[in-house]
Amino acid sequence: MDYGYSKRLQSFDVIVIGAGAAGLMCAMEAGKRGRRVVVLEHNAEPGRKILISGGGRCNFTNRECRPENYICSNPHFHKSALARYTESDFIALVEKHGIPYHHKTLGQLFCDRSARDIVDMLLGECASAEVDIVLGCRISEVRKSTEFVVETSRGPFSSQALVVACGGHSIPKIGATSFGYDLARQFGLQIAPTRPALVPLTWKAADATLWSDLAGIAAEAIVATDSQQFREKLLFTHRGLSGPAILQISSYWTPPVRVHIDLLPGAPIESVLEARGNRTLKNTLADFLPKRLAERWLEHQRLEDLHDWSVEPGGTEGYAKAEVTAGGVHPDELSSKTMESRKVAGLYFIGEVVDVTGHLGGYNFQWAWSSGWAAGQAV
Ligand code: FDA
């Protein structure tokens, strides 16, 4: 169909806003049920965030998705969708399409070749289900009378059901907008406050002076706040700390909370002292930590604090670097089974725009697939 500008109202059963992970999953499922579906996407290509995910290989799910791997204002909300469309369901789809993949670590599954395989798979499923995808489509207004009407640069579209799948604030340079949150507010829905998550943390000025030239050094660590801890790699950067352990804890961090870092997990200080023999402490510690970090530590910190380095981050690298946005459309506003608004019949929210944030490791895509699938069965 030609979607050059048309004044004529283009009528569908379902409009999905956003051709990302959740939107494409919802569209193909609704299309398979015989619904006439159109996806409106303002970028010139679909699935741009999928393409850059997982270092270009898309960590598309995790073999062990559990409700505890998600942060949500209601800790029960996401259970239903995740149980109805599971990681095994998505793996079966990937296998049906013959996409080669591998397990990396901690249950994380990645494409062998490229994230493009996942986008092509979703587009292939949408094409078989006769879903229309309109790219380069700028939306100027959404209103509801008996139906939803969406005014766009490609003319007006109308539908019985409107699915908002336009993601969060993260990475504006590839098309993230506040559109989903704005639309939720327009229809009177409550939003849990949003913040960057899975994001590097930055130093306060005094810490930057001490540590920033260690950029590039990595170490295994346990990183904790009062409520959570993660044992993974930590990475020093010019501006602060990153690496999987820090990204994970960042989702739980709000200022002025301190982050507690154990740089010697599993190695009590006594074992360092025992290993010392006649050597200098600096040389001994270098058996346990990268040498430059060991040296710097002993210049400025006490040995015994290696198990509890208490850091007060200056902030985060913000939405420009955040993998996801925490917060979003409040779970009290939505049916956990269908993702439909409790206040506005026919209005659905799926994926990252909803207040469900996964840990690092494929959990966020699984939420996109599961919530997209749930809405796809209902619209
Ligand atoms: P998504 O962002 O995928 O899609 C939203 C779509 O809506 C986009 O196509 C956007 O252009 C469009 N849109 C926005 N505003 C619009 C408007 N006003 N009008 C029309 N269209 C509009 N997760 C994971 O599980 N494993 C991983 O490996 C990674 N890796 C990763 C790397 C990087 C660099 C980032 C930034 C993020 C990840 N993630 C991840 C997170 C994952 O990408 C994210 O959780 C999902 O893409 C969310 O899916 P959605 O469909 O909700 O949004």
mmCIF file of N, CA and C in Angstrom, residues 269-315:
data_model
loop_
_atom_site.group_PDB
_atom_site.id
_atom_site.type_symbol
_atom_site.label_atom_id
_atom_site.label_comp_id
_atom_site.label_asym_id
_atom_site.label_seq_id
_atom_site.Cartn_x
_atom_site.Cartn_y
_atom_site.Cartn_z
ATOM 1 N N ILE A 269 40.571 -10.696 53.362
ATOM 2 C CA ILE A 269 41.831 -9.959 53.507
ATOM 3 C C ILE A 269 42.925 -10.858 54.076
ATOM 4 N N GLU A 270 42.515 -11.772 54.981
ATOM 5 C CA GLU A 270 43.514 -12.669 55.593
ATOM 6 C C GLU A 270 44.255 -13.466 54.510
ATOM 7 N N SER A 271 43.524 -13.846 53.450
ATOM 8 C CA SER A 271 44.189 -14.655 52.423
ATOM 9 C C SER A 271 45.220 -13.813 51.660
ATOM 10 N N VAL A 272 44.965 -12.494 51.554
ATOM 11 C CA VAL A 272 45.968 -11.617 50.931
ATOM 12 C C VAL A 272 47.203 -11.574 51.821
ATOM 13 N N LEU A 273 46.955 -11.396 53.128
ATOM 14 C CA LEU A 273 48.082 -11.283 54.062
ATOM 15 C C LEU A 273 48.876 -12.590 54.121
ATOM 16 N N GLU A 274 48.133 -13.719 54.062
ATOM 17 C CA GLU A 274 48.822 -15.019 54.086
ATOM 18 C C GLU A 274 49.692 -15.218 52.845
ATOM 19 N N ALA A 275 49.183 -14.728 51.716
ATOM 20 C CA ALA A 275 49.920 -14.918 50.454
ATOM 21 C C ALA A 275 51.148 -14.008 50.379
ATOM 22 N N ARG A 276 51.257 -13.073 51.306
ATOM 23 C CA ARG A 276 52.266 -12.024 51.191
ATOM 24 C C ARG A 276 53.714 -12.532 51.316
ATOM 25 N N GLY A 277 53.954 -13.379 52.302
ATOM 26 C CA GLY A 277 55.327 -13.856 52.528
ATOM 27 C C GLY A 277 56.262 -12.679 52.716
ATOM 28 N N ASN A 278 57.384 -12.661 51.939
ATOM 29 C CA ASN A 278 58.358 -11.567 52.068
ATOM 30 C C ASN A 278 58.102 -10.430 51.087
ATOM 31 N N ARG A 279 57.012 -10.534 50.314
ATOM 32 C CA ARG A 279 56.805 -9.542 49.249
ATOM 33 C C ARG A 279 56.180 -8.264 49.793
ATOM 34 N N THR A 280 56.216 -7.207 48.982
ATOM 35 C CA THR A 280 55.524 -5.981 49.376
ATOM 36 C C THR A 280 54.024 -6.223 49.267
ATOM 37 N N LEU A 281 53.275 -5.435 50.012
ATOM 38 C CA LEU A 281 51.817 -5.561 49.959
ATOM 39 C C LEU A 281 51.293 -5.248 48.553
ATOM 40 N N LYS A 282 51.958 -4.255 47.935
ATOM 41 C CA LYS A 282 51.555 -3.844 46.585
ATOM 42 C C LYS A 282 51.662 -5.019 45.614
ATOM 43 N N ASN A 283 52.799 -5.708 45.663
ATOM 44 C CA ASN A 283 53.002 -6.847 44.750
ATOM 45 C C ASN A 283 52.046 -7.990 45.067
ATOM 46 N N THR A 284 51.775 -8.197 46.361
ATOM 47 C CA THR A 284 50.865 -9.280 46.738
ATOM 48 C C THR A 284 49.459 -8.975 46.253
ATOM 49 N N LEU A 285 49.027 -7.748 46.480
ATOM 50 C CA LEU A 285 47.648 -7.377 46.094
ATOM 51 C C LEU A 285 47.458 -7.484 44.580
ATOM 52 N N ALA A 286 48.563 -7.304 43.866
ATOM 53 C CA ALA A 286 48.488 -7.408 42.397
ATOM 54 C C ALA A 286 48.176 -8.839 41.944
ATOM 55 N N ASP A 287 48.287 -9.823 42.852
ATOM 56 C CA ASP A 287 47.837 -11.186 42.513
ATOM 57 C C ASP A 287 46.305 -11.247 42.494
ATOM 58 N N PHE A 288 45.668 -10.313 43.184
ATOM 59 C CA PHE A 288 44.210 -10.370 43.374
ATOM 60 C C PHE A 288 43.470 -9.326 42.528
ATOM 61 N N LEU A 289 44.167 -8.228 42.196
ATOM 62 C CA LEU A 289 43.519 -7.121 41.477
ATOM 63 C C LEU A 289 44.434 -6.683 40.335
ATOM 64 N N PRO A 290 43.888 -6.014 39.312
ATOM 65 C CA PRO A 290 44.779 -5.437 38.297
ATOM 66 C C PRO A 290 45.829 -4.546 38.985
ATOM 67 N N LYS A 291 47.084 -4.618 38.489
ATOM 68 C CA LYS A 291 48.217 -4.009 39.204
ATOM 69 C C LYS A 291 48.003 -2.517 39.492
ATOM 70 N N ARG A 292 47.556 -1.777 38.476
ATOM 71 C CA ARG A 292 47.416 -0.324 38.691
ATOM 72 C C ARG A 292 46.339 -0.013 39.712
ATOM 73 N N LEU A 293 45.306 -0.832 39.725
ATOM 74 C CA LEU A 293 44.252 -0.621 40.722
ATOM 75 C C LEU A 293 44.792 -0.940 42.118
ATOM 76 N N ALA A 294 45.572 -2.038 42.226
ATOM 77 C CA ALA A 294 46.157 -2.416 43.519
ATOM 78 C C ALA A 294 47.036 -1.264 44.034
ATOM 79 N N GLU A 295 47.872 -0.726 43.156
ATOM 80 C CA GLU A 295 48.781 0.367 43.569
ATOM 81 C C GLU A 295 47.990 1.590 44.030
ATOM 82 N N ARG A 296 47.025 1.974 43.200
ATOM 83 C CA ARG A 296 46.250 3.177 43.512
ATOM 84 C C ARG A 296 45.482 2.995 44.810
ATOM 85 N N TRP A 297 44.967 1.783 44.981
ATOM 86 C CA TRP A 297 44.187 1.520 46.201
ATOM 87 C C TRP A 297 45.047 1.753 47.443
ATOM 88 N N LEU A 298 46.253 1.184 47.421
ATOM 89 C CA LEU A 298 47.107 1.269 48.615
ATOM 90 C C LEU A 298 47.615 2.695 48.849
ATOM 91 N N GLU A 299 47.638 3.519 47.780
ATOM 92 C CA GLU A 299 48.041 4.926 47.976
ATOM 93 C C GLU A 299 46.970 5.720 48.714
ATOM 94 N N HIS A 300 45.701 5.347 48.530
ATOM 95 C CA HIS A 300 44.620 6.215 49.015
ATOM 96 C C HIS A 300 43.639 5.577 49.978
ATOM 97 N N GLN A 301 43.613 4.250 50.042
ATOM 98 C CA GLN A 301 42.572 3.577 50.825
ATOM 99 C C GLN A 301 43.194 2.569 51.773
ATOM 100 N N ARG A 302 42.377 2.083 52.714
ATOM 101 C CA ARG A 302 42.854 1.058 53.642
ATOM 102 C C ARG A 302 42.598 -0.325 53.045
ATOM 103 N N LEU A 303 43.537 -1.222 53.294
ATOM 104 C CA LEU A 303 43.430 -2.578 52.731
ATOM 105 C C LEU A 303 42.082 -3.210 53.060
ATOM 106 N N GLU A 304 41.685 -3.105 54.341
ATOM 107 C CA GLU A 304 40.461 -3.816 54.760
ATOM 108 C C GLU A 304 39.204 -3.240 54.111
ATOM 109 N N ASP A 305 39.277 -2.021 53.563
ATOM 110 C CA ASP A 305 38.094 -1.447 52.908
ATOM 111 C C ASP A 305 37.861 -2.017 51.505
ATOM 112 N N LEU A 306 38.771 -2.865 51.055
ATOM 113 C CA LEU A 306 38.563 -3.486 49.737
ATOM 114 C C LEU A 306 37.247 -4.253 49.675
ATOM 115 N N HIS A 307 36.778 -4.732 50.840
ATOM 116 C CA HIS A 307 35.509 -5.468 50.853
ATOM 117 C C HIS A 307 34.309 -4.544 50.951
ATOM 118 N N ASP A 308 34.549 -3.275 51.262
ATOM 119 C CA ASP A 308 33.415 -2.353 51.332
ATOM 120 C C ASP A 308 33.865 -0.946 50.948
ATOM 121 N N TRP A 309 34.059 -0.794 49.637
ATOM 122 C CA TRP A 309 34.392 0.533 49.106
ATOM 123 C C TRP A 309 33.058 1.258 48.952
ATOM 124 N N SER A 310 32.893 2.301 49.742
ATOM 125 C CA SER A 310 31.609 2.995 49.751
ATOM 126 C C SER A 310 31.706 4.229 48.851
ATOM 127 N N VAL A 311 30.985 4.195 47.745
ATOM 128 C CA VAL A 311 31.080 5.264 46.742
ATOM 129 C C VAL A 311 29.757 6.019 46.684
ATOM 130 N N GLU A 312 29.843 7.348 46.724
ATOM 131 C CA GLU A 312 28.625 8.136 46.488
ATOM 132 C C GLU A 312 28.712 8.684 45.066
ATOM 133 N N PRO A 313 27.989 8.065 44.115
ATOM 134 C CA PRO A 313 28.104 8.527 42.727
ATOM 135 C C PRO A 313 27.630 9.969 42.596
ATOM 136 N N GLY A 314 28.228 10.698 41.634
ATOM 137 C CA GLY A 314 27.768 12.056 41.363
ATOM 138 C C GLY A 314 26.441 12.023 40.599
ATOM 139 N N GLY A 315 26.252 11.004 39.796
ATOM 140 C CA GLY A 315 25.020 10.888 38.990
ATOM 141 C C GLY A 315 25.159 9.722 38.037
#
